[in-house]
XYZ file of C-alpha atoms in Angstrom:
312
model
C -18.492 4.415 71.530
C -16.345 6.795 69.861
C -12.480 6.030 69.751
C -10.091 8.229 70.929
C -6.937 8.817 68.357
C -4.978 8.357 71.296
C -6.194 4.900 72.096
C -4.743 3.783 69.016
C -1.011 2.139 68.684
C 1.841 4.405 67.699
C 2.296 2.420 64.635
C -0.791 3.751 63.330
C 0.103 7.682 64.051
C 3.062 7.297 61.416
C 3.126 9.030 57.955
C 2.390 6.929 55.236
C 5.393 6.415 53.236
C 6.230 9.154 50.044
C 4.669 7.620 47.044
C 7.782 6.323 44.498
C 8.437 8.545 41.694
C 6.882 8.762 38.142
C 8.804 6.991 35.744
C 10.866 8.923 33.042
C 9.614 9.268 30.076
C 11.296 7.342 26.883
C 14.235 9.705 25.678
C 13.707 10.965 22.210
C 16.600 8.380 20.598
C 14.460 5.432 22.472
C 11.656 6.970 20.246
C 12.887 7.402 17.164
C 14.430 3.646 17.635
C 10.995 2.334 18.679
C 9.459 4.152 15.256
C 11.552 2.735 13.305
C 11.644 -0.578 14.048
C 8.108 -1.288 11.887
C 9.755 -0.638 8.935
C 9.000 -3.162 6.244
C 7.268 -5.410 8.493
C 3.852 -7.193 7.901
C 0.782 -6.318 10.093
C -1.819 -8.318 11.129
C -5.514 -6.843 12.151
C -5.778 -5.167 15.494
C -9.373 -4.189 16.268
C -9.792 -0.507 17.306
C -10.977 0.475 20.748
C -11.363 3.494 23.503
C -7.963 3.307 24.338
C -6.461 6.921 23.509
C -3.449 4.833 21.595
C -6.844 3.912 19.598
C -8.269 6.772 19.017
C -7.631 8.382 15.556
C -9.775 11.283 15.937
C -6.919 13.659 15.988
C -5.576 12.592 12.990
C -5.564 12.820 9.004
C -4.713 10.559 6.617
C -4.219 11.676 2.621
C -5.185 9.583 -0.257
C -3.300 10.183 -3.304
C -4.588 8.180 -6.215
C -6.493 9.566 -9.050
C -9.665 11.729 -8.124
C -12.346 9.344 -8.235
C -10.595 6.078 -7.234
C -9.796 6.813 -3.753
C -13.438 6.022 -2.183
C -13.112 2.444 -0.734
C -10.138 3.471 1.132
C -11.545 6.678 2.286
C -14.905 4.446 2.909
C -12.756 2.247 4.809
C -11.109 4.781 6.838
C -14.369 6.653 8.055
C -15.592 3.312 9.656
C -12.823 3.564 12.283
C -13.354 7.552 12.716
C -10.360 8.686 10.404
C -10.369 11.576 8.223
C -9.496 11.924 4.946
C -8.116 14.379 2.428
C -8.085 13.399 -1.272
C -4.792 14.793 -3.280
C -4.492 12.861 -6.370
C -0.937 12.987 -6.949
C -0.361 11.228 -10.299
C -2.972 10.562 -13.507
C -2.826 7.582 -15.771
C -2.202 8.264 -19.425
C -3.335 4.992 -22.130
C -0.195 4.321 -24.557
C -0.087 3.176 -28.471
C 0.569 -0.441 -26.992
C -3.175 -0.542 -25.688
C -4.119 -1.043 -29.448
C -2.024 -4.151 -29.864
C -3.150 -5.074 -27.045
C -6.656 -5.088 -28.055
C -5.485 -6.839 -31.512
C -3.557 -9.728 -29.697
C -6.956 -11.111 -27.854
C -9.120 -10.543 -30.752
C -6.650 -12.593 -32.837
C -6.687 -15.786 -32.136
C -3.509 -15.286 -30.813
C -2.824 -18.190 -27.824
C -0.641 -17.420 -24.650
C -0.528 -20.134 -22.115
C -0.469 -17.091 -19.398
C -1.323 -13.320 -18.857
C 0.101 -11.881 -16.454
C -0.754 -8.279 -14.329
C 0.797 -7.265 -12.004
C -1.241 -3.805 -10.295
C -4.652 -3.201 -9.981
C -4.031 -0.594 -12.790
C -2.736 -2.689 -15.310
C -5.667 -4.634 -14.327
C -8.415 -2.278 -14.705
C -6.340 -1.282 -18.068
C -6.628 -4.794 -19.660
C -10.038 -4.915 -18.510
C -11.001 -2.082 -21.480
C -9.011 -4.074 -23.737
C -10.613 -7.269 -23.106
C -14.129 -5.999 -23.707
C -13.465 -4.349 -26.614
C -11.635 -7.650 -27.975
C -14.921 -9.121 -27.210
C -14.148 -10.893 -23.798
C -12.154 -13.969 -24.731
C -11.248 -16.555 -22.617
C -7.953 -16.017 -21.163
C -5.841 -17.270 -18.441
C -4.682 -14.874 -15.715
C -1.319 -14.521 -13.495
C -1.834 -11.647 -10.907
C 0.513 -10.681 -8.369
C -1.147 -10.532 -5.609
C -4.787 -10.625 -3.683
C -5.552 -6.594 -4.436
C -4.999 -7.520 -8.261
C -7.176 -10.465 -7.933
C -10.256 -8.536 -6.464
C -10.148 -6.046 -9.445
C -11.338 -9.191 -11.607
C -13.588 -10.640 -8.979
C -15.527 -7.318 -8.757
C -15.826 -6.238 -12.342
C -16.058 -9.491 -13.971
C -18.833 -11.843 -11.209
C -20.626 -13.182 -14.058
C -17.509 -13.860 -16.660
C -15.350 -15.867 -14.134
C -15.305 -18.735 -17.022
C -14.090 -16.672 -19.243
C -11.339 -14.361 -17.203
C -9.709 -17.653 -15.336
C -7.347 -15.691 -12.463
C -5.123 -19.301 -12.180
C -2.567 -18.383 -10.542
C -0.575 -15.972 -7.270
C 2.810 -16.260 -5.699
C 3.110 -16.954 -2.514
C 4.710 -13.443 -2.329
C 3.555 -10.550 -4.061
C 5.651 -9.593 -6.086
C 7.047 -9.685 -9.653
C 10.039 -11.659 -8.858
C 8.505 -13.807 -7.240
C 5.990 -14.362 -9.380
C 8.783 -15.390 -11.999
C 10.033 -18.033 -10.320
C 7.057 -19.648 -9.535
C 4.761 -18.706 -12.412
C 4.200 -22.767 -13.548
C 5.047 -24.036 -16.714
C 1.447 -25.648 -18.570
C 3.270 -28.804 -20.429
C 4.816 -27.618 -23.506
C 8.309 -26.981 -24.676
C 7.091 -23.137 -25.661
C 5.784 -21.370 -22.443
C 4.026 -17.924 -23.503
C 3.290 -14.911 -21.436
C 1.830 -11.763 -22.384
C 2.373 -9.311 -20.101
C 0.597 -6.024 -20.557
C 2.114 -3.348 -18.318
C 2.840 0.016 -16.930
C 5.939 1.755 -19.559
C 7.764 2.105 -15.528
C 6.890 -1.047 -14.655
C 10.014 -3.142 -13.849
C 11.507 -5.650 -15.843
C 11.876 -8.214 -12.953
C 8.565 -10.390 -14.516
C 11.029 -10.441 -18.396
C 14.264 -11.278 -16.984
C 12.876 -14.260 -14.149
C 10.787 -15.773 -16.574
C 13.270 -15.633 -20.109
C 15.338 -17.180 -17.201
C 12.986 -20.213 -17.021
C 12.892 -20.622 -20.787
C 8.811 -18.602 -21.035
C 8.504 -16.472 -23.593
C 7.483 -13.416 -23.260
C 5.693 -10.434 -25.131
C 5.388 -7.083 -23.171
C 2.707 -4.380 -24.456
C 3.191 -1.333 -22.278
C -0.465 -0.327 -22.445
C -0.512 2.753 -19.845
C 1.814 4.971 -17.967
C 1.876 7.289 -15.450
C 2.866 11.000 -14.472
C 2.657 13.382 -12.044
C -0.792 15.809 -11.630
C 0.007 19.108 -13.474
C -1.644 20.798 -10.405
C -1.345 20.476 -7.063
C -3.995 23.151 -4.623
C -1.789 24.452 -2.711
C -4.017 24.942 0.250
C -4.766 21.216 0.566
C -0.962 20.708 -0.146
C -0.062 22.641 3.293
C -2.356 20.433 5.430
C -0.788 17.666 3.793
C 1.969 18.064 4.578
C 1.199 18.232 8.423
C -0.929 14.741 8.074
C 0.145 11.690 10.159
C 0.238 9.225 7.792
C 0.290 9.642 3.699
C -1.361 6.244 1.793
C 0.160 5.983 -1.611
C -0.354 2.669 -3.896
C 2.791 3.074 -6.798
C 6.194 3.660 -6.875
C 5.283 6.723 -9.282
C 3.520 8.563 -6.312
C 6.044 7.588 -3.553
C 8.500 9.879 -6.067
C 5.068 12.754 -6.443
C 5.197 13.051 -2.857
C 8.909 13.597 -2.243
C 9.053 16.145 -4.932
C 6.412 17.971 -3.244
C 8.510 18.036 0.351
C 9.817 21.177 0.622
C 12.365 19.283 2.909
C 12.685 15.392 2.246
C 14.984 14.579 5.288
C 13.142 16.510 7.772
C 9.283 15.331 7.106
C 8.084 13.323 10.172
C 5.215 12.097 8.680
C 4.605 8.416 8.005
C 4.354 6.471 4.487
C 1.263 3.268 4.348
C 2.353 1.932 0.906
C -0.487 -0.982 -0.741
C 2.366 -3.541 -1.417
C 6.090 -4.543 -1.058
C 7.154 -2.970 -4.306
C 5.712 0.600 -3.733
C 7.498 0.105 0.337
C 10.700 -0.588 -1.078
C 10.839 2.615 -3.725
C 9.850 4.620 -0.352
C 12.811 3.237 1.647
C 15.233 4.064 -1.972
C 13.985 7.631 -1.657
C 15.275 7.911 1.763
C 11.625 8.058 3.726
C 11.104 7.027 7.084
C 8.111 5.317 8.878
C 7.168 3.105 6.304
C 4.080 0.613 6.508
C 2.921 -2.246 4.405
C 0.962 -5.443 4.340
C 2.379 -8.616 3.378
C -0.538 -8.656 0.858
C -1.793 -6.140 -1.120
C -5.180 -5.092 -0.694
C -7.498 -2.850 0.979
C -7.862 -4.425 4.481
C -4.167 -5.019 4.683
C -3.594 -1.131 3.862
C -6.045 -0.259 5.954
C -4.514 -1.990 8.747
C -1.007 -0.666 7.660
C -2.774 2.964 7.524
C -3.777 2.206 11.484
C -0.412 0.884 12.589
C 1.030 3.807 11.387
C -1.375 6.019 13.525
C -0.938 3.707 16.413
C 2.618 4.448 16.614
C 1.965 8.157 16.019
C -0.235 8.030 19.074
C 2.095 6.460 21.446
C 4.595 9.082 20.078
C 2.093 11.845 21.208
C 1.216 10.602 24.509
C 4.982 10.042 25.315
């Protein structure tokens, strides 16, 4: 039996109500608040999904260490969809200290600690050390990403490379207060580093009563030549992943305008973070820890927010 519309009670014959309104999108200042509220703050690991404020396939990310040392990250990047473009921004150059280096651990010189403090000066004393003829030493490193340098090229010489010691914070202050004392009066530290490395490790620890030589082995400098082609889509990237103070300063030399780049900074560590913020950049990112996995997950922060930006 069919039913007439007129059989049915008035109620029924009304309108449906208007539907409410869409709600207004965050005001530019709410945005620009919201960005920069993750500065300096530590990220934890945040699987990827469908979710557009997921999806990084819009997006670029450059890698600016030395040609040739810039394939984990990129590695790392590809397996959540990201692209990469390489622009080594700053080369390494050995100094005359690399040879007294090499003299102190063939000698049977004795320091109750070595410390390192980058995965540069790391792969640096590494050279040394074989061509001293591997001795057994006792290592300081500054954090995890230093650590895994000597884990990786040394698997089979872990009895004679003994990495005895991290802060519970990564960096080189840190590391001077806390850097323990092994029982005698006369505390010695050799501490083979970048030439613009700080002096934060010297002044904690002469503090303390160690005693400390400082060799610095390597230094480093700013490419002679930058492609200017791969410089312009650079410079339109989301995010820029630099691991050193000494390319945080390469980069801003190559913004034609410092103040007005929107792009975002993923620094390795605390130290190279905190010489971004001193040069005045905005949208920085950085793990508590140094190493990949925490700047990879820095890296996808930083294009998490850059999504949310977009879709806004």
């Amino acid at each position: 039996m069919k039913t007439s519309l007129l059989s049915l009670s008035p109620t029924l014959l009304l309108p449906p109500p208007p539907p409410p309104p869409p709600p207004s999108p965050p005001s530019p200042q709410l945005l620009h608040h919201h960005r920069r509220s993750y500065l300096f703050q530590s990220f934890k690991v945040r699987a990827a999904s469908s979710s557009p404020e997921n999806s990084f396939s819009d997006h670029r990310v450059v890698v600016t260490r030395e040609r040739g040392k810039n394939g984990k990250l990129i590695t790392a990047l590809a397996e959540h969809g990201i692209d990469s473009l390489e622009l080594p921004l700053i080369e390494h150059k050995q100094l005359p200290d690399m040879d007294k280096l090499v003299s102190l651990l063939t000698a049977a010189s004795s320091f109750d600690w070595i410390i390192i403090t980058s995965p540069e000066a790391a792969l640096v004393f590494l050279q040394a050390w074989k061509v001293a003829g591997t001795p057994i030493v006792k290592v300081a490193v500054v954090g995890t990403g230093t650590a895994s340098i000597f884990n990786e090229a040394t698997p089979s010489s872990k009895q004679l490379i003994d990495v005895a010691f991290t802060p519970s914070k990564a960096t080189g202050k840190v590391l001077a207060l806390e850097l323990p004392k092994l029982g005698n009066e006369k505390s010695t530290v050799l501490y083979p580093a970048s030439a613009k490395a700080s002096h934060d490790i010297e002044e904690g620890l002469s503090k303390r009563g160690f005693y400390i030589t400082r060799l610095n082995t390597y230094t480093t400098e700013p490419v002679q030549y930058v492609d200017q082609m791969l410089l312009q889509q650079a410079l339109s990237a989301s995010v820029v992943a630099v691991a050193s103070p000494s390319a945080i300063r390469a980069w801003v030399n190559l913004l034609p305008e410092p103040d007005n780049w929107s792009g975002s900074i993923a620094c390795i560590g605390e130290t190279t973070a905190s010489a971004a913020r001193k040069l005045g950049l905005r949208n920085v990112y950085y793990p508590s820890s140094p190493s990949l996995q925490g700047w990879v997950d820095s890296i996808l922060d930083a294009l998490r927010v850059h999504n949310q930006f977009l879709k806004a």
